[in-house]
mmCIF file of C-alpha atoms in Angstrom:
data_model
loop_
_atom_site.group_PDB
_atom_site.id
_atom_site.type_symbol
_atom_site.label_atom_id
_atom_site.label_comp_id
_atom_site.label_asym_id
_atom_site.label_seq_id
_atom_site.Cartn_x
_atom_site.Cartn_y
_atom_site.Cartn_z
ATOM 1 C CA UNK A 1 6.182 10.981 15.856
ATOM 2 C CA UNK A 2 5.384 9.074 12.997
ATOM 3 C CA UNK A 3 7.433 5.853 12.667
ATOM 4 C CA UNK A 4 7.498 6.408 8.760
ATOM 5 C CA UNK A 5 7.991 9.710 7.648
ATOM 6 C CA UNK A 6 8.496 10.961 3.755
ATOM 7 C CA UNK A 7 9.487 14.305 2.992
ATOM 8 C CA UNK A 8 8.514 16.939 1.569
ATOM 9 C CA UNK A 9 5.012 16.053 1.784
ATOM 10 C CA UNK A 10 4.124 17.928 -1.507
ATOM 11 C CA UNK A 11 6.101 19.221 -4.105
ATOM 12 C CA UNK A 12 5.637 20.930 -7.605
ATOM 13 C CA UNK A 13 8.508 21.014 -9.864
ATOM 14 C CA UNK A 14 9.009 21.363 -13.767
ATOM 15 C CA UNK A 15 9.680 19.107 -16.400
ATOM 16 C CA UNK A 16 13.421 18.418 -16.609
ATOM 17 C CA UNK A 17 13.825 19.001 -13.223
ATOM 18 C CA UNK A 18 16.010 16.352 -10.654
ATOM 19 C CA UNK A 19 13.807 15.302 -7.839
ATOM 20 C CA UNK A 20 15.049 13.533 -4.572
ATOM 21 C CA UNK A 21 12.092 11.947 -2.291
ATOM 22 C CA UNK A 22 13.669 11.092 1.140
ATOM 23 C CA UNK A 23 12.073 8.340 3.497
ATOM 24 C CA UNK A 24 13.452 7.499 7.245
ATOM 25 C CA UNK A 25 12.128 4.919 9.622
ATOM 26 C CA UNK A 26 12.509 4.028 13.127
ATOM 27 C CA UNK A 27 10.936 0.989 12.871
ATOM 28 C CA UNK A 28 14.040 -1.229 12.810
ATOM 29 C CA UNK A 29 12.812 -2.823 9.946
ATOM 30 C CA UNK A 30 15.675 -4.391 7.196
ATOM 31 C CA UNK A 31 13.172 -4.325 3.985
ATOM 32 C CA UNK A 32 11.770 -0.904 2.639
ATOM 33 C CA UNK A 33 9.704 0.315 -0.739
ATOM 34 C CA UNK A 34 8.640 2.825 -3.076
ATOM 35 C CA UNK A 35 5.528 2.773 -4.603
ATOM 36 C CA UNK A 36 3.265 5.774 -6.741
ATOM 37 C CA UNK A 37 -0.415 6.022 -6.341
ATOM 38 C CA UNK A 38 -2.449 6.625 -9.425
ATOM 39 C CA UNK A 39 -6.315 7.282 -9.678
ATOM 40 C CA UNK A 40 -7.469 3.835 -11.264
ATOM 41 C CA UNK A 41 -4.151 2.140 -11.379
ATOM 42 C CA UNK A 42 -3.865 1.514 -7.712
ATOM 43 C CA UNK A 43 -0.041 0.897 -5.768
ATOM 44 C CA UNK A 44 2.407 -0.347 -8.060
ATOM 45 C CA UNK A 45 6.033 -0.583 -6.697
ATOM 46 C CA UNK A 46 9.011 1.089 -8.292
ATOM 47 C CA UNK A 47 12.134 -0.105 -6.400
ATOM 48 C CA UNK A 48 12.310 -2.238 -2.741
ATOM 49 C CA UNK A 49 15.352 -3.454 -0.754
ATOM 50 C CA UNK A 50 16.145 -5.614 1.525
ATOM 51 C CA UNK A 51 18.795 -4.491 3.089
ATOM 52 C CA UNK A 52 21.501 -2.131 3.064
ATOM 53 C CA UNK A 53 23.530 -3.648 0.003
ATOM 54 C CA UNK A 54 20.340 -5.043 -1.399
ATOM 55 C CA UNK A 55 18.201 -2.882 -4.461
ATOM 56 C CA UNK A 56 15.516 -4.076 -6.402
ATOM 57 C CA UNK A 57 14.013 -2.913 -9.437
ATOM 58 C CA UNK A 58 10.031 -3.469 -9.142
ATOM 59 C CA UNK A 59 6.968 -2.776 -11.672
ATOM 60 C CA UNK A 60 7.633 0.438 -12.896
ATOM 61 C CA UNK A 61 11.655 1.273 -12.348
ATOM 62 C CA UNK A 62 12.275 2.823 -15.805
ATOM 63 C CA UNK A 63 12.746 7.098 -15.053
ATOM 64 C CA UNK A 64 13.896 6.593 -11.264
ATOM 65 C CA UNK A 65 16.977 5.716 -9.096
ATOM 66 C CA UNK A 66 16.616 4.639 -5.592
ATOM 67 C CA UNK A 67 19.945 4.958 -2.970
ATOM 68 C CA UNK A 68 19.536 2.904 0.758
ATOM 69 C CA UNK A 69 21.847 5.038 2.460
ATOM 70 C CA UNK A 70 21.263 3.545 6.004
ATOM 71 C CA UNK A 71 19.107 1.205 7.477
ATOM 72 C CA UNK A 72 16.966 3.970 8.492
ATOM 73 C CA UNK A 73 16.598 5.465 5.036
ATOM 74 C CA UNK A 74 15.456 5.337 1.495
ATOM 75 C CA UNK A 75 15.665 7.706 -1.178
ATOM 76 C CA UNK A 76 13.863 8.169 -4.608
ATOM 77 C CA UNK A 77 14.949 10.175 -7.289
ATOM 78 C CA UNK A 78 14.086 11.337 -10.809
ATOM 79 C CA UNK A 79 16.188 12.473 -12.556
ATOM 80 C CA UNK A 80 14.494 14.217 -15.391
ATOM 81 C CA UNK A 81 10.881 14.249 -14.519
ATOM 82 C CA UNK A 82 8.292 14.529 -16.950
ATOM 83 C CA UNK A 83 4.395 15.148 -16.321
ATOM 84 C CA UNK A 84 3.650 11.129 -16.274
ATOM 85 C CA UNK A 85 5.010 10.740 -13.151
ATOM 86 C CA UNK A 86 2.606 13.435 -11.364
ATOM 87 C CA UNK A 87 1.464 10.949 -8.681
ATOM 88 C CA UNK A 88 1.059 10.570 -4.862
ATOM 89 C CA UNK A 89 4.515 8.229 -3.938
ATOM 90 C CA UNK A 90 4.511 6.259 -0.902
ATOM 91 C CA UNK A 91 7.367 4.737 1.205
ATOM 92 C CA UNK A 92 7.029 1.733 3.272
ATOM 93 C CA UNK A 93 8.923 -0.479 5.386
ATOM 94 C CA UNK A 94 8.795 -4.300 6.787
ATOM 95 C CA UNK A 95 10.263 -6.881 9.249
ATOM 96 C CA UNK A 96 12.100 -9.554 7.172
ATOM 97 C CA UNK A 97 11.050 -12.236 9.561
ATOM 98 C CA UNK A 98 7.674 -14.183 8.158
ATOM 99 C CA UNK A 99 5.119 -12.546 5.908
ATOM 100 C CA UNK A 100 5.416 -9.291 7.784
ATOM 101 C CA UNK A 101 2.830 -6.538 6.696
ATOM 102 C CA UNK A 102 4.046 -3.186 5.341
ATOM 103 C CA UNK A 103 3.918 -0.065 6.487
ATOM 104 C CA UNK A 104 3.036 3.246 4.834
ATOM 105 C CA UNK A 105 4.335 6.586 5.509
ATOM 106 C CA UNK A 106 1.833 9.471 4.358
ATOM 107 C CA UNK A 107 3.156 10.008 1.297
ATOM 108 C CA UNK A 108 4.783 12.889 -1.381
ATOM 109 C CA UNK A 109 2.226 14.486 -3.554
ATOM 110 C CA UNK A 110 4.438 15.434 -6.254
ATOM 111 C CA UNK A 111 3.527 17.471 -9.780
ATOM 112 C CA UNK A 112 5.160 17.778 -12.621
ATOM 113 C CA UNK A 113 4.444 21.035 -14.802
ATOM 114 C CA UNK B 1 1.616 -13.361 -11.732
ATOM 115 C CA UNK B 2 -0.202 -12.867 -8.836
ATOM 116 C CA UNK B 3 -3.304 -10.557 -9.259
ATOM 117 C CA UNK B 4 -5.790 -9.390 -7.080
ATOM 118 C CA UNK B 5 -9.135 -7.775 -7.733
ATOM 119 C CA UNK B 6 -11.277 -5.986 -5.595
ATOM 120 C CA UNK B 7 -15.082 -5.290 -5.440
ATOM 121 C CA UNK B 8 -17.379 -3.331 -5.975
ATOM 122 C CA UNK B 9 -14.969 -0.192 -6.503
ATOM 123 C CA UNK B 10 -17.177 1.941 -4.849
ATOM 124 C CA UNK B 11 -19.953 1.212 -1.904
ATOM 125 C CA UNK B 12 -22.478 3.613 -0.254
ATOM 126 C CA UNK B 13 -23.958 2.748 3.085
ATOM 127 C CA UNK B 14 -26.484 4.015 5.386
ATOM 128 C CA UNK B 15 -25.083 4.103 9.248
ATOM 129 C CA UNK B 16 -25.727 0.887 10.573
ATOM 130 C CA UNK B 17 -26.390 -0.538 7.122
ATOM 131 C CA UNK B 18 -24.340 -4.029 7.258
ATOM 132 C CA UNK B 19 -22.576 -4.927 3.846
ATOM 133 C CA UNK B 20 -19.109 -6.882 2.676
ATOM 134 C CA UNK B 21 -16.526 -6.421 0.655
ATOM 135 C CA UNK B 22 -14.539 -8.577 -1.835
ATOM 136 C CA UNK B 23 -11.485 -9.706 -2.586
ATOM 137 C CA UNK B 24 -10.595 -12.076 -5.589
ATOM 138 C CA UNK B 25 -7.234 -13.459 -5.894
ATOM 139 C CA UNK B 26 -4.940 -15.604 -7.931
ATOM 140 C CA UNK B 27 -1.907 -16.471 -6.397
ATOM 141 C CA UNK B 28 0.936 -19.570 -6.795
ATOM 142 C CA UNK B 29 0.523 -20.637 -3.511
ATOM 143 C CA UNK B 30 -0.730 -17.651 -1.072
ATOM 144 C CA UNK B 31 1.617 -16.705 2.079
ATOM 145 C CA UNK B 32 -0.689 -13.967 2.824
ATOM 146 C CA UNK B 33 -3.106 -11.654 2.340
ATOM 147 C CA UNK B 34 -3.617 -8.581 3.852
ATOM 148 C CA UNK B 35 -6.058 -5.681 4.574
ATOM 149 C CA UNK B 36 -5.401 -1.629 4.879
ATOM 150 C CA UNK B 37 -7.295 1.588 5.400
ATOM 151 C CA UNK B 38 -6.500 4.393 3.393
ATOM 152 C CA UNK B 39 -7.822 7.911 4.581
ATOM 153 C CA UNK B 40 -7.700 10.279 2.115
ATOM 154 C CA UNK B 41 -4.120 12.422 2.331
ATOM 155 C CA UNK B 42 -2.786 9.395 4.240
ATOM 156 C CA UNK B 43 -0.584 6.295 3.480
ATOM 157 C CA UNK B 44 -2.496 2.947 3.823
ATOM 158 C CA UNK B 45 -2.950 1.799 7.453
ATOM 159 C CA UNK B 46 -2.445 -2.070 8.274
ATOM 160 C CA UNK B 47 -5.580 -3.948 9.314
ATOM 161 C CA UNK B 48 -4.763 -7.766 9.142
ATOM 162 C CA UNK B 49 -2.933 -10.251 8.047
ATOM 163 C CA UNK B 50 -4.732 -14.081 6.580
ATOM 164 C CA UNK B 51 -2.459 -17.001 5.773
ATOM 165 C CA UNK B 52 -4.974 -19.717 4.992
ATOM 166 C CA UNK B 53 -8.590 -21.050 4.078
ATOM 167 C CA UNK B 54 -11.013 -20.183 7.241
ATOM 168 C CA UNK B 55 -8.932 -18.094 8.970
ATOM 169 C CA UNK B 56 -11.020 -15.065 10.242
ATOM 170 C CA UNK B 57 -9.498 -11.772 12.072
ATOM 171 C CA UNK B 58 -11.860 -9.458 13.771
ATOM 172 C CA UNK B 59 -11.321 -5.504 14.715
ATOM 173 C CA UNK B 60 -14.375 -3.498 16.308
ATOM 174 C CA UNK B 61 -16.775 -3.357 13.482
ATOM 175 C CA UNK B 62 -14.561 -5.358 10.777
ATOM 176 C CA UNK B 63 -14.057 -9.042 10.093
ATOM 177 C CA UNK B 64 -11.877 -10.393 7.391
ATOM 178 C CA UNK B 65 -12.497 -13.897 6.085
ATOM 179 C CA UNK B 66 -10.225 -15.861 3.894
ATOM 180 C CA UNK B 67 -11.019 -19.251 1.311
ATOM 181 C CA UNK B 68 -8.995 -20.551 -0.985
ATOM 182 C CA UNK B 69 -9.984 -17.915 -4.218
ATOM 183 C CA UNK B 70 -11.213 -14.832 -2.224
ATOM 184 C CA UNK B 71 -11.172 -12.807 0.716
ATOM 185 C CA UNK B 72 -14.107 -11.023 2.792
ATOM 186 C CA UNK B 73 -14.263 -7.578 4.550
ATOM 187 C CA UNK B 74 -17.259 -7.589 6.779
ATOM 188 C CA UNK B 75 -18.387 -4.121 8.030
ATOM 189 C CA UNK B 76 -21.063 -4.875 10.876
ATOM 190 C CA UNK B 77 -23.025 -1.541 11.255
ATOM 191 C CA UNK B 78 -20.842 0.696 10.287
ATOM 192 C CA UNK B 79 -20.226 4.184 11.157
ATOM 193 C CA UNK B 80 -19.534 7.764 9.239
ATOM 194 C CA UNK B 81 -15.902 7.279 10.434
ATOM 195 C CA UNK B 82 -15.558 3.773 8.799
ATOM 196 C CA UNK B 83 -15.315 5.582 5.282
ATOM 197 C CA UNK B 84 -12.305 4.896 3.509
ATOM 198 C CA UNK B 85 -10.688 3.191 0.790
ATOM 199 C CA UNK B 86 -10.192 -0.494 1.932
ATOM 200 C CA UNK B 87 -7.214 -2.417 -0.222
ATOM 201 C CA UNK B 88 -6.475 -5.707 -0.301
ATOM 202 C CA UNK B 89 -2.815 -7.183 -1.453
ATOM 203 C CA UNK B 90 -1.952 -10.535 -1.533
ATOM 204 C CA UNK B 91 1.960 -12.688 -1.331
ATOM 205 C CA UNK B 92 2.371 -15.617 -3.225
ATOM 206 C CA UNK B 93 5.073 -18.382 -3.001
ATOM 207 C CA UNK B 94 6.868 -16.878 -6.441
ATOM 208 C CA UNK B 95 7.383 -13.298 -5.318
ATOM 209 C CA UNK B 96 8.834 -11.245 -2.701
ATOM 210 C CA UNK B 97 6.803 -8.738 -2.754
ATOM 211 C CA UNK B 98 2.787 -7.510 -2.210
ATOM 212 C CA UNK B 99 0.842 -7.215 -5.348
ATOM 213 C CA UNK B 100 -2.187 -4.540 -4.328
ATOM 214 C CA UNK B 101 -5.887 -4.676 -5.451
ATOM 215 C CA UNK B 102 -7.064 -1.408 -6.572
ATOM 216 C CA UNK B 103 -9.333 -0.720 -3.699
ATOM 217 C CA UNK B 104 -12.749 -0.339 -2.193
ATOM 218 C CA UNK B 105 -13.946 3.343 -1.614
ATOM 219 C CA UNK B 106 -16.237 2.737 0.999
ATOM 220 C CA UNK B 107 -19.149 5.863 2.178
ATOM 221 C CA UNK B 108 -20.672 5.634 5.450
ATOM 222 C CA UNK B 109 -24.022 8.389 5.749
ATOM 223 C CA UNK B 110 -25.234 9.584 8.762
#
């Protein structure tokens, strides 16, 4: 089983439409993130936390709510979606001890219409 | 702000045919930078982790090389299944979090 997992893995939705992305771990890691994945523009983050009490606003917040609901999980919404945020949207994770790498689920491939 | 650039953005290799790739970074005082494999379809897989100037970290055909403005990925005869998009991110002393190169998309031909 994958130690990341994001679901759904693709999804295709209409403008207007509310949006939840769910991620779960069980690495037992404290820090998690959200990042989209654009042709040419690379990862850029959109929210991280720390821990459970802990939310972050990162590059590109503006159009989407996060909730850490446990630990274990990590949730991105949009409320209204527009076509702009058609994207591929990872979910990672990290130990908070050190400079601990990151580690990527496989990702929501989500379209807006 | 930290920022990271990554090159050349694509690379085409013959099987066996040995080649680098590059990593430029500015960062206020680097606490890491770090490599990942990205298949297509799939999130970004860790490779290693570099905290300072001539550190090297080697895995099968890969070795990653660090100075004080850049980074290396060697590929030492490199097979069809080492195609892939190689990225590069880097942590600096003023952030919490990685800032991401856009990536190496790296062909390997039979």
């Amino acid at each position: 089983d994958a130690d990341v997992t994001q679901t759904p893995r693709n999804r295709i939705t209409k403008t207007g439409k509310r949006i939840m992305l769910e991620c779960s771990q069980t690495k037992g890691h404290d820090r998690m993130y959200w990042y989209r994945q654009d042709p040419g523009l690379g990862l850029r983050l959109i929210y991280y936390s720390f821990d459970v009490k802990d939310i972050n606003k990162g590059e590109i917040s503006d159009g989407y709510s996060v909730s850490r609901q446990a630990q274990a999980k990590f949730s991105l919404s949009l409320e209204s979606a527009i076509p702009n945020q058609t994207a591929l949207y990872f979910c990672a994770t990290s130990a908070s001890t050190g400079n601990q790498p990151q580690h990527f689920g496989d990702g929501t491939r989500l379209s807006i219409l | 702000e930290d920022q990271v650039t990554q090159s050349p953005e694509a690379l085409r290799l013959q099987e066996g045919e040995s080649s680098s790739l590059n990593c430029s970074y500015t960062v206020s005082g680097l606490r890491g930078l770090f490599w990942y494999r990205q298949d297509p379809g799939k999130g970004p897989e860790f490779l290693f982790t570099l905290y300072s100037a001539g550190e090297e970290k080697e895995k099968e055909r890969l070795k990653a090389t660090l100075t004080k403005k850049e980074s290396f990925l060697h590929i030492t005869a490199p097979k069809p299944e080492d195609s892939a998009t190689y990225l590069c991110a880097v942590i600096g002393s003023g952030y919490s979090t990685l800032t991401f190169g856009k990536g190496t998309m790296l062909l390997v031909s039979p």
